Amino acid sequence: MTALILTLSPTIELTDEQFFQLCQNNRDLRLERTAEGELIIMPPTGWESGNRNSRLTQRLGNWADADGTGLAFDSSTGFKLPNGANRSPDASWVSRERLEALNPDPARFLPMAPDFAVELRSASDSLKTVQQKMQEYIVNGVRLGWLIDPQNQRVEIYRPGQEVEVLQSPTSLLGENVLPGFVLDLAHILS
């Protein structure tokens, strides 16, 4: 099952409030919106991807709790990117400093790009589409991004101003200077 993309513009131009309400009224759907206003309806993942994503989110959350410098988020968290897109990375993290400076409404989408974003490619995801999403994150302020691709047993690492680094069958990933001390064990996530 693949994502459905609805081209709304120019017939319908959803405001941020209308898109937010559409998401609230359809909580069983995973919705995203591109910078061009296209509405993306993503199907639920299979159990294998769901389990992998659960492990990823758990490991990031455990580290964030112990570290205390920011908050980790799961795939149900919406981010309003500077380019106007509404995205929900599979896992993400934002520093407390940025959150406190912005003081966003906790019941709304975060009006910012996360510091760190991860996309875990499921069997139905187009690699090209997920790579484009990762590039969009970086252009909009994400400082470190990982595209975990179990189908090809590889990870793509995205950083601002740098070429994408591709690792074949890594066993772990480092959070670098964005998530100091975070080491993601890829057991049961990549394989």
C-alpha positions as a Python dict, from the first residue, in 0.01 Angstrom:
ca = {
    (1, 'M'): (0, 0, 0),
    (2, 'T'): (147, 338, -101),
    (3, 'A'): (77, 692, 12),
    (4, 'L'): (-197, 886, -161),
    (5, 'I'): (-116, 1237, -276),
    (6, 'L'): (-402, 1479, -329),
    (7, 'T'): (-330, 1791, -531),
    (8, 'L'): (-558, 2050, -375),
    (9, 'S'): (-420, 2372, -521),
    (10, 'P'): (-551, 2586, -684),
    (11, 'T'): (-901, 2452, -612),
    (12, 'I'): (-853, 2437, -236),
    (13, 'E'): (-595, 2626, -32),
    (14, 'L'): (-590, 2492, 325),
    (15, 'T'): (-484, 2739, 591),
    (16, 'D'): (-265, 2613, 874),
    (17, 'E'): (-571, 2610, 1100),
    (18, 'Q'): (-778, 2414, 846),
    (19, 'F'): (-501, 2157, 800),
    (20, 'F'): (-465, 2123, 1177),
    (21, 'Q'): (-841, 2070, 1216),
    (22, 'L'): (-842, 1818, 928),
    (23, 'C'): (-576, 1619, 1116),
    (24, 'Q'): (-771, 1645, 1443),
    (25, 'N'): (-1091, 1528, 1275),
    (26, 'N'): (-912, 1231, 1115),
    (27, 'R'): (-683, 1108, 1393),
    (28, 'D'): (-670, 756, 1247),
    (29, 'L'): (-497, 889, 935),
    (30, 'R'): (-134, 994, 906),
    (31, 'L'): (-147, 1319, 713),
    (32, 'E'): (133, 1542, 590),
    (33, 'R'): (128, 1849, 366),
    (34, 'T'): (400, 1949, 121),
    (35, 'A'): (525, 2305, 79),
    (36, 'E'): (322, 2313, -244),
    (37, 'G'): (2, 2233, -54),
    (38, 'E'): (-35, 1868, -162),
    (39, 'L'): (-204, 1652, 98),
    (40, 'I'): (-26, 1320, 165),
    (41, 'I'): (-228, 1038, 320),
    (42, 'M'): (8, 770, 444),
    (43, 'P'): (-109, 416, 507),
    (44, 'P'): (-36, 236, 831),
    (45, 'T'): (286, 36, 823),
    (46, 'G'): (313, -339, 848),
    (47, 'W'): (399, -497, 1181),
    (48, 'E'): (770, -528, 1100),
    (49, 'S'): (811, -155, 1030),
    (50, 'G'): (596, -74, 1332),
    (51, 'N'): (821, -281, 1556),
    (52, 'R'): (1137, -124, 1412),
    (53, 'N'): (996, 225, 1461),
    (54, 'S'): (892, 142, 1817),
    (55, 'R'): (1248, 36, 1900),
    (56, 'L'): (1391, 348, 1735),
    (57, 'T'): (1159, 580, 1926),
    (58, 'Q'): (1218, 394, 2252),
    (59, 'R'): (1596, 418, 2223),
    (60, 'L'): (1587, 788, 2135),
    (61, 'G'): (1339, 858, 2415),
    (62, 'N'): (1547, 670, 2673),
    (63, 'W'): (1854, 872, 2574),
    (64, 'A'): (1659, 1202, 2581),
    (65, 'D'): (1524, 1126, 2929),
    (66, 'A'): (1873, 1052, 3061),
    (67, 'D'): (2035, 1347, 2880),
    (68, 'G'): (1770, 1605, 2969),
    (69, 'T'): (1872, 1868, 2712),
    (70, 'G'): (1574, 1814, 2483),
    (71, 'L'): (1261, 1619, 2405),
    (72, 'A'): (1216, 1319, 2176),
    (73, 'F'): (907, 1277, 1959),
    (74, 'D'): (741, 989, 1777),
    (75, 'S'): (586, 975, 1431),
    (76, 'S'): (257, 1125, 1544),
    (77, 'T'): (417, 1467, 1610),
    (78, 'G'): (356, 1734, 1349),
    (79, 'F'): (613, 1998, 1259),
    (80, 'K'): (532, 2312, 1060),
    (81, 'L'): (852, 2365, 863),
    (82, 'P'): (969, 2714, 757),
    (83, 'N'): (887, 2631, 392),
    (84, 'G'): (519, 2578, 486),
    (85, 'A'): (522, 2197, 478),
    (86, 'N'): (371, 1996, 764),
    (87, 'R'): (582, 1687, 829),
    (88, 'S'): (594, 1407, 1085),
    (89, 'P'): (934, 1235, 1100),
    (90, 'D'): (934, 878, 1230),
    (91, 'A'): (1145, 998, 1526),
    (92, 'S'): (1279, 1341, 1613),
    (93, 'W'): (1436, 1552, 1884),
    (94, 'V'): (1428, 1923, 1972),
    (95, 'S'): (1649, 2101, 2224),
    (96, 'R'): (1479, 2237, 2536),
    (97, 'E'): (1649, 2570, 2471),
    (98, 'R'): (1472, 2612, 2135),
    (99, 'L'): (1140, 2493, 2276),
    (100, 'E'): (1156, 2730, 2573),
    (101, 'A'): (1255, 3025, 2353),
    (102, 'L'): (955, 2962, 2128),
    (103, 'N'): (710, 2853, 2401),
    (104, 'P'): (478, 2679, 2149),
    (105, 'D'): (124, 2564, 2226),
    (106, 'P'): (165, 2197, 2332),
    (107, 'A'): (-167, 2102, 2171),
    (108, 'R'): (-57, 2225, 1825),
    (109, 'F'): (204, 2129, 1569),
    (110, 'L'): (553, 2251, 1652),
    (111, 'P'): (616, 2559, 1436),
    (112, 'M'): (978, 2468, 1364),
    (113, 'A'): (1201, 2203, 1218),
    (114, 'P'): (1340, 1955, 1471),
    (115, 'D'): (1712, 1957, 1544),
    (116, 'F'): (1726, 1586, 1458),
    (117, 'A'): (1498, 1379, 1236),
    (118, 'V'): (1484, 1012, 1137),
    (119, 'E'): (1289, 845, 861),
    (120, 'L'): (1264, 468, 872),
    (121, 'R'): (1187, 343, 524),
    (122, 'S'): (902, 92, 518),
    (123, 'A'): (847, -161, 240),
    (124, 'S'): (588, 63, 73),
    (125, 'D'): (803, 381, 79),
    (126, 'S'): (970, 502, -237),
    (127, 'L'): (1339, 556, -162),
    (128, 'K'): (1345, 869, -379),
    (129, 'T'): (1049, 1020, -194),
    (130, 'V'): (1205, 958, 148),
    (131, 'Q'): (1538, 1101, 26),
    (132, 'Q'): (1357, 1415, -92),
    (133, 'K'): (1190, 1444, 248),
    (134, 'M'): (1530, 1418, 418),
    (135, 'Q'): (1668, 1694, 194),
    (136, 'E'): (1365, 1907, 282),
    (137, 'Y'): (1435, 1861, 652),
    (138, 'I'): (1797, 1975, 613),
    (139, 'V'): (1705, 2279, 400),
    (140, 'N'): (1452, 2378, 668),
    (141, 'G'): (1691, 2365, 964),
    (142, 'V'): (1735, 2004, 1075),
    (143, 'R'): (2096, 1971, 1193),
    (144, 'L'): (2126, 1593, 1162),
    (145, 'G'): (1908, 1343, 978),
    (146, 'W'): (1914, 969, 934),
    (147, 'L'): (1736, 773, 664),
    (148, 'I'): (1734, 412, 783),
    (149, 'D'): (1674, 179, 490),
    (150, 'P'): (1629, -186, 599),
    (151, 'Q'): (1549, -299, 241),
    (152, 'N'): (1900, -204, 126),
    (153, 'Q'): (2068, -258, 465),
    (154, 'R'): (2203, 95, 470),
    (155, 'V'): (2176, 430, 642),
    (156, 'E'): (2204, 771, 479),
    (157, 'I'): (2327, 1051, 705),
    (158, 'Y'): (2220, 1406, 620),
    (159, 'R'): (2399, 1718, 750),
    (160, 'P'): (2366, 2083, 641),
    (161, 'G'): (2618, 2187, 379),
    (162, 'Q'): (2758, 1836, 332),
    (163, 'E'): (2716, 1550, 90),
    (164, 'V'): (2497, 1264, 209),
    (165, 'E'): (2705, 996, 379),
    (166, 'V'): (2598, 638, 304),
    (167, 'L'): (2685, 358, 547),
    (168, 'Q'): (2638, -3, 439),
    (169, 'S'): (2517, -236, 716),
    (170, 'P'): (2627, -27, 1017),
    (171, 'T'): (2567, -175, 1361),
    (172, 'S'): (2522, 162, 1533),
    (173, 'L'): (2497, 536, 1466),
    (174, 'L'): (2638, 827, 1663),
    (175, 'G'): (2439, 1138, 1752),
    (176, 'E'): (2746, 1352, 1679),
    (177, 'N'): (2738, 1710, 1812),
    (178, 'V'): (2358, 1732, 1783),
    (179, 'L'): (2288, 1446, 2025),
    (180, 'P'): (2617, 1417, 2217),
    (181, 'G'): (2661, 1073, 2369),
    (182, 'F'): (2368, 916, 2183),
    (183, 'V'): (2457, 586, 2021),
    (184, 'L'): (2174, 414, 1837),
    (185, 'D'): (2217, 37, 1840),
    (186, 'L'): (2066, -73, 1509),
    (187, 'A'): (1995, -429, 1622),
    (188, 'H'): (1634, -514, 1529),
    (189, 'I'): (1598, -179, 1349),
    (190, 'L'): (1816, -215, 1039),
    (191, 'S'): (1813, -595, 1025),
}
